Coordinates of C-alpha atoms in Angstrom, one line a residue:
X1 CA 130.6 139.3 -71.5
X2 CA 128.7 139.7 -68.4
X3 CA 128.8 143.0 -67.2
X4 CA 126.7 144.6 -64.2
X5 CA 124.7 146.9 -66.1
X6 CA 125.3 148.4 -69.6
X7 CA 127.6 150.8 -71.2
X8 CA 124.8 153.6 -71.5
X9 CA 125.0 154.7 -75.2
X10 CA 123.7 158.4 -76.6
X11 CA 123.7 161.1 -78.6
X12 CA 122.4 163.9 -76.2
X13 CA 124.8 163.8 -73.4
X14 CA 126.2 161.4 -70.8
X15 CA 127.1 162.2 -67.3
X16 CA 129.0 159.5 -64.7
X17 CA 129.4 159.7 -61.3
X18 CA 129.9 158.5 -57.5
X19 CA 126.3 159.4 -56.5
X20 CA 122.9 159.1 -58.4
X21 CA 121.6 162.4 -57.1
X22 CA 124.8 164.4 -58.4
X23 CA 124.7 162.4 -62.2
X24 CA 120.7 162.8 -62.0
X25 CA 121.2 166.8 -61.3
X26 CA 123.8 167.1 -63.9
X27 CA 121.8 165.8 -66.0
X28 CA 119.0 168.2 -65.3
X29 CA 121.5 170.6 -66.5
X30 CA 121.6 169.2 -69.7
X31 CA 118.2 168.9 -70.2
X32 CA 118.1 172.6 -69.4
X33 CA 120.5 173.5 -72.2
X34 CA 123.4 173.8 -70.7
X35 CA 126.6 172.3 -71.7
X36 CA 129.2 169.8 -69.4
X37 CA 130.3 172.6 -67.4
X38 CA 127.2 173.6 -66.4
X39 CA 126.0 170.3 -65.4
X40 CA 129.5 169.5 -63.9
X41 CA 128.9 172.2 -60.9
X42 CA 125.7 171.4 -60.5
X43 CA 126.7 167.7 -59.3
X44 CA 129.7 168.8 -57.3
X45 CA 127.6 170.9 -55.3
X46 CA 125.2 168.2 -55.4
X47 CA 128.0 166.0 -54.5
X48 CA 129.4 168.3 -51.2
X49 CA 125.4 167.6 -49.8
X50 CA 125.1 164.3 -50.9
X51 CA 128.6 162.6 -50.2
X52 CA 129.4 164.7 -46.7
X53 CA 132.2 161.9 -45.4
X54 CA 133.4 162.2 -48.7
X55 CA 134.0 165.8 -49.7
X56 CA 133.0 169.6 -49.2
X57 CA 133.1 173.2 -50.7
X58 CA 136.2 173.7 -48.8
X59 CA 138.0 170.5 -50.0
X60 CA 139.8 170.8 -53.0
X61 CA 139.3 169.4 -56.8
X62 CA 141.3 168.9 -59.8
X63 CA 139.1 169.2 -62.7
X64 CA 140.3 168.2 -66.6
X65 CA 138.1 169.6 -69.6
X66 CA 138.5 169.6 -72.8
X67 CA 135.9 172.0 -74.7
X68 CA 135.2 170.9 -78.3
X69 CA 137.0 173.7 -79.2
X70 CA 140.0 173.5 -77.8
X71 CA 142.5 172.0 -75.7
X72 CA 142.8 170.2 -72.8
X73 CA 143.7 171.9 -70.0
X74 CA 143.8 171.2 -66.2
X75 CA 141.9 174.1 -63.7
X76 CA 143.8 173.4 -60.3
X77 CA 141.0 173.8 -57.2
X78 CA 144.2 172.4 -55.2
X79 CA 144.6 175.0 -52.5
X80 CA 147.9 175.8 -51.3
X81 CA 149.6 176.1 -47.6
X82 CA 149.0 178.9 -46.0
X83 CA 151.6 181.5 -44.6
X84 CA 152.0 180.4 -41.7
X85 CA 152.3 176.7 -41.9
X86 CA 156.2 176.3 -41.8
X87 CA 157.8 173.4 -41.3
X88 CA 159.0 175.5 -38.0
X89 CA 156.1 175.9 -37.1
X90 CA 154.4 172.6 -36.7
X91 CA 158.0 171.3 -35.4
X92 CA 157.6 174.2 -32.4
X93 CA 154.4 172.3 -31.7
X94 CA 156.5 168.8 -31.3
X95 CA 154.8 167.4 -34.2
X96 CA 157.1 165.3 -36.5
X97 CA 154.0 165.0 -38.9
X98 CA 151.1 167.1 -39.5
X99 CA 148.1 165.9 -38.1
X100 CA 145.5 163.9 -39.9
X101 CA 142.4 165.7 -38.3
X102 CA 141.9 169.2 -37.4
X103 CA 143.4 173.1 -38.1
X104 CA 146.3 172.4 -38.8
X105 CA 145.8 169.7 -41.6
X106 CA 143.8 173.2 -43.3
X107 CA 145.4 174.1 -46.8
X108 CA 143.4 177.1 -48.2
X109 CA 140.2 175.7 -49.4
X110 CA 140.1 175.4 -53.4
X111 CA 137.3 173.4 -54.6
X112 CA 134.7 176.8 -54.7
X113 CA 136.6 179.0 -56.3
X114 CA 137.3 176.0 -59.0
X115 CA 134.2 175.4 -59.5
X116 CA 133.3 178.9 -59.6
X117 CA 135.9 179.8 -62.2
X118 CA 135.1 176.8 -64.5
X119 CA 131.8 178.6 -64.5
X120 CA 132.1 181.2 -65.2
X121 CA 134.7 180.6 -68.0
X122 CA 133.2 177.9 -69.7
X123 CA 129.3 177.6 -68.8
X124 CA 126.4 179.2 -69.7
X125 CA 123.9 179.4 -66.5
X126 CA 123.7 181.5 -63.8
X127 CA 125.0 180.8 -59.8
X128 CA 121.3 180.1 -59.5
X129 CA 120.6 177.7 -61.9
X130 CA 123.7 175.7 -60.5
X131 CA 123.2 175.7 -56.9
X132 CA 119.4 175.0 -56.8
X133 CA 119.8 171.4 -56.8
X134 CA 121.9 171.0 -54.0
X135 CA 120.0 173.9 -52.1
X136 CA 116.8 171.6 -52.5
X137 CA 118.9 168.6 -51.1
X138 CA 120.2 170.5 -48.2
X139 CA 116.6 172.3 -46.9
X140 CA 114.5 169.7 -47.9
X141 CA 116.5 166.6 -47.0
X142 CA 118.0 163.5 -49.1
X143 CA 117.6 160.1 -47.9
X144 CA 121.3 159.5 -47.5
X145 CA 123.4 156.4 -47.9
X146 CA 124.9 153.8 -45.3
X147 CA 128.3 155.0 -45.6
X148 CA 127.2 158.5 -44.1
X149 CA 125.5 157.2 -41.3
X150 CA 128.5 154.8 -40.5
X151 CA 131.2 157.2 -40.7
X152 CA 128.7 160.1 -38.3
X153 CA 128.8 156.7 -35.7
X154 CA 132.8 156.4 -36.0
X155 CA 133.0 159.6 -34.5
X156 CA 129.6 159.7 -32.4
X157 CA 131.5 160.4 -29.3
X158 CA 133.9 163.4 -30.4
X159 CA 130.8 165.2 -32.1
X160 CA 128.9 164.7 -29.2
X161 CA 131.6 166.0 -26.6
X162 CA 134.1 168.1 -29.0
X163 CA 132.7 168.8 -32.2
X164 CA 129.3 170.2 -31.5
X165 CA 128.8 172.4 -34.1
X166 CA 129.2 168.9 -36.7
X167 CA 126.5 167.0 -34.0
X168 CA 124.1 169.4 -34.7
X169 CA 124.4 168.7 -38.6
X170 CA 125.2 164.8 -38.7
X171 CA 123.0 163.4 -35.2
X172 CA 119.8 164.7 -36.0
X173 CA 117.9 163.9 -33.1
X174 CA 120.9 163.0 -31.1
X175 CA 120.9 159.5 -34.1
X176 CA 123.3 159.5 -36.6
X177 CA 121.8 159.6 -40.5
X178 CA 120.1 156.6 -41.8
X179 CA 118.9 155.6 -44.7
X180 CA 115.3 156.0 -45.1
X181 CA 115.0 159.0 -43.3
X182 CA 115.4 162.7 -44.9
X183 CA 118.9 163.8 -44.0
X184 CA 118.9 168.0 -43.7
X185 CA 121.7 170.5 -43.9
X186 CA 119.8 174.2 -43.3
X187 CA 122.9 175.8 -42.3
X188 CA 124.5 174.8 -45.8
X189 CA 121.0 176.1 -47.4
X190 CA 120.8 179.2 -45.8
X191 CA 124.9 179.6 -46.8
X192 CA 124.1 179.3 -50.8
X193 CA 120.6 181.3 -50.0
X194 CA 122.7 183.8 -48.7
X195 CA 125.3 183.9 -51.0
X196 CA 122.9 184.2 -53.8
X197 CA 121.1 187.4 -51.9
X198 CA 124.5 189.0 -51.4
X199 CA 125.6 188.9 -55.1
X200 CA 122.2 190.0 -56.4
X201 CA 121.8 192.6 -59.1
X202 CA 121.9 193.8 -62.6
X203 CA 125.2 192.5 -63.0
X204 CA 125.8 190.2 -66.3
X205 CA 125.9 186.4 -65.6
X206 CA 129.8 186.3 -65.2
X207 CA 129.6 189.8 -63.0
X208 CA 127.8 188.0 -60.2
X209 CA 130.5 184.9 -60.5
X210 CA 133.3 186.9 -59.3
X211 CA 131.5 188.8 -56.8
X212 CA 130.3 185.3 -55.5
X213 CA 134.0 184.3 -55.5
X214 CA 134.9 187.6 -53.5
X215 CA 132.1 186.6 -50.7
X216 CA 134.0 183.7 -50.3
X217 CA 137.1 185.2 -50.5
X218 CA 137.2 188.2 -48.4
X219 CA 133.0 188.1 -47.5
X220 CA 131.3 186.8 -44.7
X221 CA 131.8 183.1 -45.7
X222 CA 136.3 183.8 -45.7
X223 CA 135.1 185.4 -42.0
X224 CA 133.6 182.5 -40.5
X225 CA 136.5 180.5 -42.2
X226 CA 139.1 181.9 -40.6
X227 CA 137.5 181.8 -37.2
X228 CA 137.1 177.9 -37.2
X229 CA 140.6 177.7 -38.4
X230 CA 141.7 180.0 -34.9
X231 CA 139.8 177.8 -32.1
X232 CA 141.6 175.0 -30.2
X233 CA 140.7 172.0 -32.0
X234 CA 141.6 168.6 -30.9
X235 CA 143.2 166.6 -33.4
X236 CA 144.8 162.9 -34.1
X237 CA 148.2 163.9 -32.5
X238 CA 146.1 163.9 -29.2
X239 CA 146.0 167.5 -28.8
X240 CA 144.4 170.5 -29.4
X241 CA 145.6 173.1 -32.0
X242 CA 144.6 176.1 -33.4
X243 CA 145.3 176.1 -37.2
X244 CA 147.2 178.2 -40.0
X245 CA 144.5 179.8 -41.7
X246 CA 143.9 183.7 -42.1
X247 CA 142.1 186.1 -44.2
X248 CA 145.2 187.4 -45.7
X249 CA 145.3 183.2 -47.3
X250 CA 142.2 183.5 -49.0
X251 CA 142.1 186.6 -49.8
X252 CA 145.5 186.1 -52.0
X253 CA 144.8 182.5 -53.5
X254 CA 142.5 181.2 -56.6
X255 CA 142.7 178.8 -58.4
X256 CA 143.9 178.4 -61.7
X257 CA 144.5 176.9 -65.0
X258 CA 147.7 174.9 -66.4
X259 CA 148.6 172.8 -69.7
X260 CA 148.2 168.6 -68.4
X261 CA 151.4 166.4 -68.0
X262 CA 151.2 163.7 -70.8
X263 CA 151.9 160.3 -72.3
X264 CA 151.6 158.6 -76.2
X265 CA 150.7 154.9 -76.0
X266 CA 149.8 152.8 -78.2
X267 CA 148.0 155.7 -80.1
X268 CA 146.1 156.6 -76.9
X269 CA 147.7 160.2 -75.5
X270 CA 146.9 160.0 -71.5
X271 CA 146.4 163.8 -70.0
X272 CA 146.8 164.4 -66.4
X273 CA 147.4 167.1 -63.7
X274 CA 150.8 168.2 -63.2
X275 CA 153.1 166.8 -60.0
X276 CA 152.1 168.6 -57.3
X277 CA 149.3 165.4 -58.1
X278 CA 149.9 161.9 -58.4
X279 CA 148.9 161.7 -62.0
X280 CA 152.2 161.5 -63.9
X281 CA 152.5 158.0 -61.7
X282 CA 150.0 156.9 -64.4
X283 CA 152.1 158.2 -67.6
X284 CA 155.1 156.2 -65.5
X285 CA 153.5 153.7 -65.6
X286 CA 152.4 153.1 -68.9
X287 CA 156.1 154.2 -69.8
X288 CA 157.4 151.7 -68.0
X289 CA 155.4 149.2 -69.8
X290 CA 157.1 146.8 -72.4
X291 CA 156.4 146.6 -75.9
X292 CA 154.2 143.3 -75.9
X293 CA 152.1 142.6 -72.9
X294 CA 151.2 139.7 -71.4
X295 CA 147.4 138.3 -71.8
X296 CA 145.5 140.1 -69.9
X297 CA 144.4 139.2 -66.7
X298 CA 147.4 136.4 -67.0
X299 CA 149.7 136.1 -63.7
X300 CA 152.5 137.2 -65.7
X301 CA 150.3 140.4 -66.8
X302 CA 149.4 141.2 -63.1
X303 CA 152.8 140.8 -61.8
X304 CA 153.8 143.1 -64.9
X305 CA 151.8 146.0 -63.5
X306 CA 153.0 145.8 -59.8
X307 CA 155.9 145.6 -59.9
X308 CA 155.7 148.4 -62.6
X309 CA 153.2 150.5 -60.4
X310 CA 155.8 150.0 -57.2
X311 CA 158.4 152.1 -59.6
X312 CA 156.3 154.7 -60.9
X313 CA 155.5 155.1 -57.1
X314 CA 158.7 155.3 -55.3
X315 CA 160.3 157.9 -58.4
X316 CA 156.2 159.9 -57.1
X317 CA 158.1 160.0 -53.4
X318 CA 161.4 161.0 -54.6
X319 CA 160.3 163.2 -56.6
X320 CA 156.7 164.7 -57.1
X321 CA 155.8 167.5 -54.7
X322 CA 154.9 171.4 -55.8
X323 CA 158.2 172.9 -53.2
X324 CA 160.5 172.1 -56.0
X325 CA 161.3 171.8 -59.9
X326 CA 160.3 168.1 -61.1
X327 CA 162.8 166.4 -63.6
X328 CA 159.6 165.0 -65.1
X329 CA 160.6 165.4 -69.2
X330 CA 163.4 162.8 -67.7
X331 CA 161.0 160.5 -65.5
X332 CA 159.1 160.3 -69.0
X333 CA 161.4 159.5 -71.0
X334 CA 161.7 156.5 -73.1
X335 CA 165.5 156.2 -72.3
X336 CA 164.9 156.8 -68.4
X337 CA 162.2 153.8 -68.1
X338 CA 163.8 151.6 -70.6
X339 CA 166.7 151.4 -68.2
X340 CA 164.3 151.2 -64.7
X341 CA 162.0 148.2 -66.7
X342 CA 165.1 146.4 -66.6
X343 CA 164.2 146.3 -62.5
X344 CA 161.5 144.1 -62.4
X345 CA 162.3 140.2 -62.2
X346 CA 160.2 137.1 -62.2
X347 CA 159.7 137.5 -58.4
X348 CA 158.4 140.5 -56.5
X349 CA 160.2 142.9 -55.1
X350 CA 159.8 144.4 -51.5
X351 CA 162.1 148.1 -51.6
X352 CA 161.3 151.0 -52.6
X353 CA 163.6 151.6 -55.3
X354 CA 163.8 155.6 -56.8
X355 CA 165.2 156.3 -59.7
X356 CA 167.6 158.8 -61.1
X357 CA 166.7 160.7 -63.9
X358 CA 169.2 162.7 -65.7
X359 CA 171.2 161.8 -63.0
X360 CA 169.8 163.4 -60.0
X361 CA 170.1 161.7 -56.7
X362 CA 167.4 160.6 -55.3
X363 CA 165.9 161.4 -51.5
X364 CA 163.2 159.8 -49.6
X365 CA 161.3 161.0 -46.6
X366 CA 162.8 160.2 -43.6
X367 CA 159.6 158.1 -42.2
X368 CA 159.6 156.5 -45.4
X369 CA 159.2 153.4 -43.7
X370 CA 157.1 150.4 -43.4
X371 CA 153.9 149.3 -41.2
X372 CA 153.2 145.9 -39.7
X373 CA 149.8 143.8 -39.6
X374 CA 148.1 144.5 -36.3
X375 CA 150.2 148.1 -36.1
X376 CA 147.7 151.6 -36.8
X377 CA 148.1 152.2 -40.4
X378 CA 147.6 149.2 -41.4
X379 CA 144.3 147.1 -43.2
X380 CA 144.5 144.5 -45.7
X381 CA 142.7 146.8 -48.2
X382 CA 144.6 149.8 -48.2
X383 CA 144.7 153.1 -47.5
X384 CA 141.8 155.6 -48.3
X385 CA 140.9 159.4 -47.7
X386 CA 139.8 161.0 -44.3
X387 CA 141.1 160.1 -41.5
X388 CA 138.6 159.3 -38.7
X389 CA 140.3 160.8 -35.0
X390 CA 140.1 158.2 -32.3
X391 CA 138.7 159.4 -29.1
X392 CA 140.3 157.8 -25.8
X393 CA 138.6 154.8 -25.1
X394 CA 137.0 154.2 -28.2
X395 CA 138.5 150.9 -30.5
X396 CA 140.4 152.0 -33.2
X397 CA 138.2 153.7 -36.1
X398 CA 140.1 155.1 -39.1
X399 CA 139.6 155.5 -42.7
X400 CA 141.1 151.7 -42.6
X401 CA 138.1 149.9 -40.5
X402 CA 134.4 149.8 -42.1
X403 CA 134.1 153.1 -41.6
X404 CA 137.3 154.8 -44.4
X405 CA 136.4 157.2 -46.3
X406 CA 137.2 157.6 -49.9
X407 CA 136.6 160.9 -52.4
X408 CA 134.3 161.5 -55.2
X409 CA 134.1 161.4 -59.0
X410 CA 132.2 163.2 -61.7
X411 CA 132.5 162.8 -65.5
X412 CA 129.9 164.6 -68.0
X413 CA 130.2 164.7 -71.8
X414 CA 127.7 167.1 -74.0
X415 CA 126.0 166.5 -77.4
X416 CA 128.4 169.2 -78.7
X417 CA 131.1 167.2 -77.7
X418 CA 132.7 168.9 -74.2
X419 CA 134.4 166.9 -71.8
X420 CA 135.0 166.6 -68.2
X421 CA 136.5 164.7 -65.5
X422 CA 136.9 165.7 -62.1
X423 CA 137.9 164.3 -58.5
X424 CA 136.4 166.5 -55.3
X425 CA 137.7 165.5 -52.6
X426 CA 138.3 167.3 -48.8
X427 CA 136.5 169.1 -46.9
X428 CA 135.4 166.0 -44.8
X429 CA 132.8 166.1 -42.0
X430 CA 135.1 164.1 -40.0
X431 CA 138.0 165.7 -40.8
X432 CA 137.3 169.0 -38.9
X433 CA 134.4 170.7 -37.0
X434 CA 131.4 171.5 -39.0
X435 CA 131.7 175.2 -39.4
X436 CA 128.8 176.6 -37.2
X437 CA 127.9 179.6 -39.3
X438 CA 128.2 177.8 -42.9
X439 CA 127.1 173.9 -42.5
X440 CA 130.5 172.2 -43.8
X441 CA 134.1 171.9 -42.3
X442 CA 137.7 172.6 -43.4
X443 CA 139.9 170.3 -45.2
X444 CA 142.8 168.5 -43.9
X445 CA 145.1 168.3 -47.3
X446 CA 148.1 169.3 -46.0
X447 CA 148.4 166.2 -43.9
X448 CA 150.5 164.8 -47.3
X449 CA 153.1 166.9 -46.4
X450 CA 156.5 166.1 -44.8
X451 CA 157.5 168.4 -41.7
X452 CA 161.1 167.5 -43.5
X453 CA 163.1 170.5 -45.4
X454 CA 164.2 169.9 -48.7
X455 CA 162.0 167.1 -50.3
X456 CA 159.8 168.2 -53.0
X457 CA 156.5 167.5 -50.6
X458 CA 157.8 169.2 -47.7
X459 CA 155.1 171.6 -45.8
X460 CA 156.1 174.8 -47.7
X461 CA 154.0 178.1 -47.2
X462 CA 152.4 179.5 -50.2
X463 CA 152.6 175.2 -52.2
X464 CA 150.5 173.3 -52.6
X465 CA 150.2 170.1 -51.2
X466 CA 151.0 166.6 -53.5
X467 CA 148.0 165.5 -53.7
X468 CA 146.1 161.8 -54.3
X469 CA 143.3 163.7 -56.9
X470 CA 143.8 162.6 -60.2
X471 CA 141.1 163.0 -63.2
X472 CA 142.0 161.8 -66.6
X473 CA 141.2 162.5 -70.3
X474 CA 142.4 160.3 -73.2
X475 CA 142.9 161.8 -76.7
X476 CA 143.1 158.9 -79.3
X477 CA 144.8 159.9 -82.8
X478 CA 145.0 163.6 -81.3
X479 CA 141.1 163.8 -80.7
X480 CA 139.4 163.6 -76.7
X481 CA 137.7 160.5 -76.8
X482 CA 137.4 159.3 -72.8
X483 CA 137.0 161.5 -69.1
X484 CA 137.3 159.1 -66.1
X485 CA 138.8 158.6 -62.9
X486 CA 138.2 156.7 -59.6
X487 CA 138.0 157.5 -55.8
X488 CA 140.5 155.7 -53.8
X489 CA 143.6 157.2 -52.3
X490 CA 146.4 156.2 -53.3
X491 CA 144.9 153.6 -55.6
X492 CA 143.4 155.9 -58.0
X493 CA 146.4 155.7 -60.6
X494 CA 146.4 151.7 -59.7
X495 CA 142.9 151.4 -60.5
X496 CA 142.8 154.2 -63.2
X497 CA 145.2 151.7 -65.6
X498 CA 143.6 148.8 -65.4
X499 CA 140.9 150.5 -66.0
X500 CA 142.6 152.5 -69.3
X501 CA 144.4 149.1 -70.5
X502 CA 140.7 146.8 -69.8
X503 CA 139.4 149.6 -72.1
X504 CA 142.2 149.2 -74.9
X505 CA 143.0 145.7 -74.8
X506 CA 139.2 144.3 -75.2
X507 CA 136.9 144.0 -77.8
X508 CA 134.5 146.7 -77.6
X509 CA 130.7 146.8 -76.5
X510 CA 127.9 147.8 -79.7
X511 CA 130.8 149.5 -81.7
X512 CA 131.8 151.4 -79.0
X513 CA 134.1 151.3 -75.9
X514 CA 133.4 148.8 -73.1
X515 CA 133.4 151.4 -70.6
X516 CA 131.6 148.9 -68.1
X517 CA 133.2 145.7 -69.0
X518 CA 136.3 148.0 -68.0
X519 CA 134.5 148.7 -64.7
X520 CA 133.2 145.9 -63.3
X521 CA 136.8 143.7 -64.0
X522 CA 138.4 142.2 -61.1
X523 CA 140.9 145.1 -59.6
X524 CA 143.7 144.6 -57.3
X525 CA 146.3 147.4 -55.3
X526 CA 149.3 147.5 -53.6
X527 CA 150.9 149.1 -50.9
X528 CA 154.4 149.2 -51.3
X529 CA 155.0 152.8 -51.0
X530 CA 154.3 155.1 -47.9
X531 CA 150.8 155.6 -47.3
X532 CA 150.2 159.8 -48.7
X533 CA 147.2 159.7 -45.6
X534 CA 148.4 160.0 -41.4
X535 CA 150.3 157.9 -39.9
X536 CA 151.9 157.6 -43.8
X537 CA 152.6 154.2 -43.3
X538 CA 153.4 151.2 -46.0
X539 CA 153.6 147.6 -46.5
X540 CA 156.2 146.2 -48.2
X541 CA 155.2 143.4 -51.1
X542 CA 151.4 144.2 -50.5
X543 CA 148.9 143.1 -52.6
X544 CA 145.1 142.8 -52.6
X545 CA 142.9 141.5 -55.3
X546 CA 139.3 140.8 -55.8
X547 CA 138.3 137.7 -54.6
X548 CA 136.6 137.1 -58.2
X549 CA 140.3 137.3 -59.9
X550 CA 141.0 133.7 -60.9
X551 CA 142.9 131.5 -58.1
X552 CA 145.2 130.6 -60.4
X553 CA 146.5 133.7 -60.4
X554 CA 146.8 134.6 -57.0
X555 CA 148.4 131.1 -56.2
X556 CA 151.1 131.9 -59.0
X557 CA 151.5 135.7 -57.5
X558 CA 152.7 134.2 -53.9
X559 CA 154.4 131.7 -55.5
X560 CA 156.4 134.4 -57.2
X561 CA 156.3 136.3 -53.3
X562 CA 153.5 139.0 -53.6
X563 CA 151.6 139.4 -50.3
X564 CA 148.2 138.4 -51.4
X565 CA 145.0 139.6 -49.5
X566 CA 142.2 138.3 -51.1
X567 CA 139.6 140.6 -50.5
X568 CA 136.0 141.0 -51.2
X569 CA 134.8 140.4 -54.8
X570 CA 133.4 143.5 -54.9
X571 CA 136.2 146.0 -53.0
X572 CA 138.5 147.1 -55.9
X573 CA 138.0 150.9 -57.7
X574 CA 135.2 153.3 -57.8
X575 CA 135.8 154.5 -61.5
X576 CA 133.0 156.8 -63.9
X577 CA 133.9 157.5 -67.2
X578 CA 131.9 158.8 -69.9
X579 CA 133.2 158.2 -74.1
X580 CA 132.8 160.0 -77.2
X581 CA 133.5 158.8 -80.5
X582 CA 134.0 161.5 -82.6
X583 CA 133.2 159.6 -86.0
X584 CA 129.7 159.1 -84.8
X585 CA 129.5 161.3 -82.0
X586 CA 128.1 158.8 -80.4
X587 CA 128.3 159.0 -76.6
X588 CA 128.6 156.1 -73.5
X589 CA 129.5 156.2 -70.3
X590 CA 129.4 153.2 -67.1
X591 CA 129.2 153.5 -63.3
X592 CA 131.2 151.6 -60.6
X593 CA 129.3 149.1 -59.1
X594 CA 130.6 148.5 -55.9
X595 CA 129.3 150.0 -52.7
X596 CA 126.1 150.7 -54.8
X597 CA 125.6 154.2 -55.1
X598 CA 127.3 155.0 -58.9
X599 CA 125.7 155.7 -61.2
X600 CA 125.7 156.9 -64.8
X601 CA 122.8 158.3 -66.8
X602 CA 122.2 159.8 -70.0
X603 CA 121.2 159.7 -73.7

């Protein structure tokens, strides 16, 4: 089939990410003898520089890694709620939702520590080796993509009047960044150079990485983060608030390794992060599929996937979270999903219908209601990730408008067969003011928790907010063959399912998986469940499709009761993917053409 780009193939190494500079920086590490994990760390720190509206060092990252000689593991870079972040505290401030911006929404930052733990345990390069690319782009500048400037323009008044430390970085000369003019972040470059200077010494590679982790937890970086959290900051509530993050919170937390959640389907085994993420929702969608699927791309096929997604996401809302024991075995069992599958009828469902795994009674958040067109939180293309604070008198500017945010993704496979998939996010430039001493802001992931006691995703000190970030690794006959993922908030495990099925059901290319064809295929999503982002709305019965979808399929979906919005032809999905054939050793990669910045490289 026609694709926008070829599926790359080679034997040395492959990288796919949401920005070409991150992809090429990671590839440079591979060329310099590094492995997939060295390359991923270098690429990740470049993403902090070149996609600051999509991720930052004080954000979070779930990582799936498949060492050539080991088992697939999850490295959790999702920080927890601080000790002072209780439902009672937020309710006492008059809030019924965690704000979408500002320090009250900040969890313990997780991304930096996760990347350094990965480098320590699985990499071969020094901290200097992997940070030099990010330092170079921050110090000497890079040509920013259009959406950096568009995002800054949407919050220009806020930066000029309130978040002045952000204006110093992102309004150079009083203007938003623009393509063709170099954008620098000297404060960020100085932070990493100071980190390297403070940890220089005679110790070995691992000891120096450990020293850097300590600087983040209790040194000059921790001190600056805590000072920022204590500054009264306007947020989406319309009020000024201070955060709850303390030095003790930073000192007590570190990234951790976990066993992935898995599901076997037609010879494939899918590996995801646990139910503190939405990862098992992809596994549930697979479990809900009937033994025989309708023809790929048909109205029956699209309808089946939409309705299955609604059931899986209703279970996500009722059962997933870090604040409770999640009955994951029951949720993924054949018997449970066979029963759930009977709820999929010929017509579109507009109801939120969680199940009763093991006979348990589901409980939904009290605010799991609908949002209608024209109300805050509605946009026909669905929710992205970061919430943008609206200033008084400004037009409504949120992620649901033209400057809506997203996230990043990065996949690497090397010549030895090591493989990694990671979805960095949070710490967006529009989420919190830039910490003046550091050059990057705090994150806002606590907005995904509920201010209602007793839910699996209730705001709970020491517990992770249930994140939407959900990278994937796929095995065939027990051997890792593919790493993939996408930005997109609640859409991530919808778009990834469609990609996986396109890979599995359609013809291969040049003897390998047709990664690029599956990425390029017309895509869609639904918003029939509560959004994970402030203000937490949903659109019952909604489906947003790319205009490239067959008009007959669109018409049939409408006949079945789906509320269909036809979006631009290249607007759904941001997928990246790499793969390895275990028999030939041939590596392959593809990247999303939508947005004109994702690229795969390799040889």
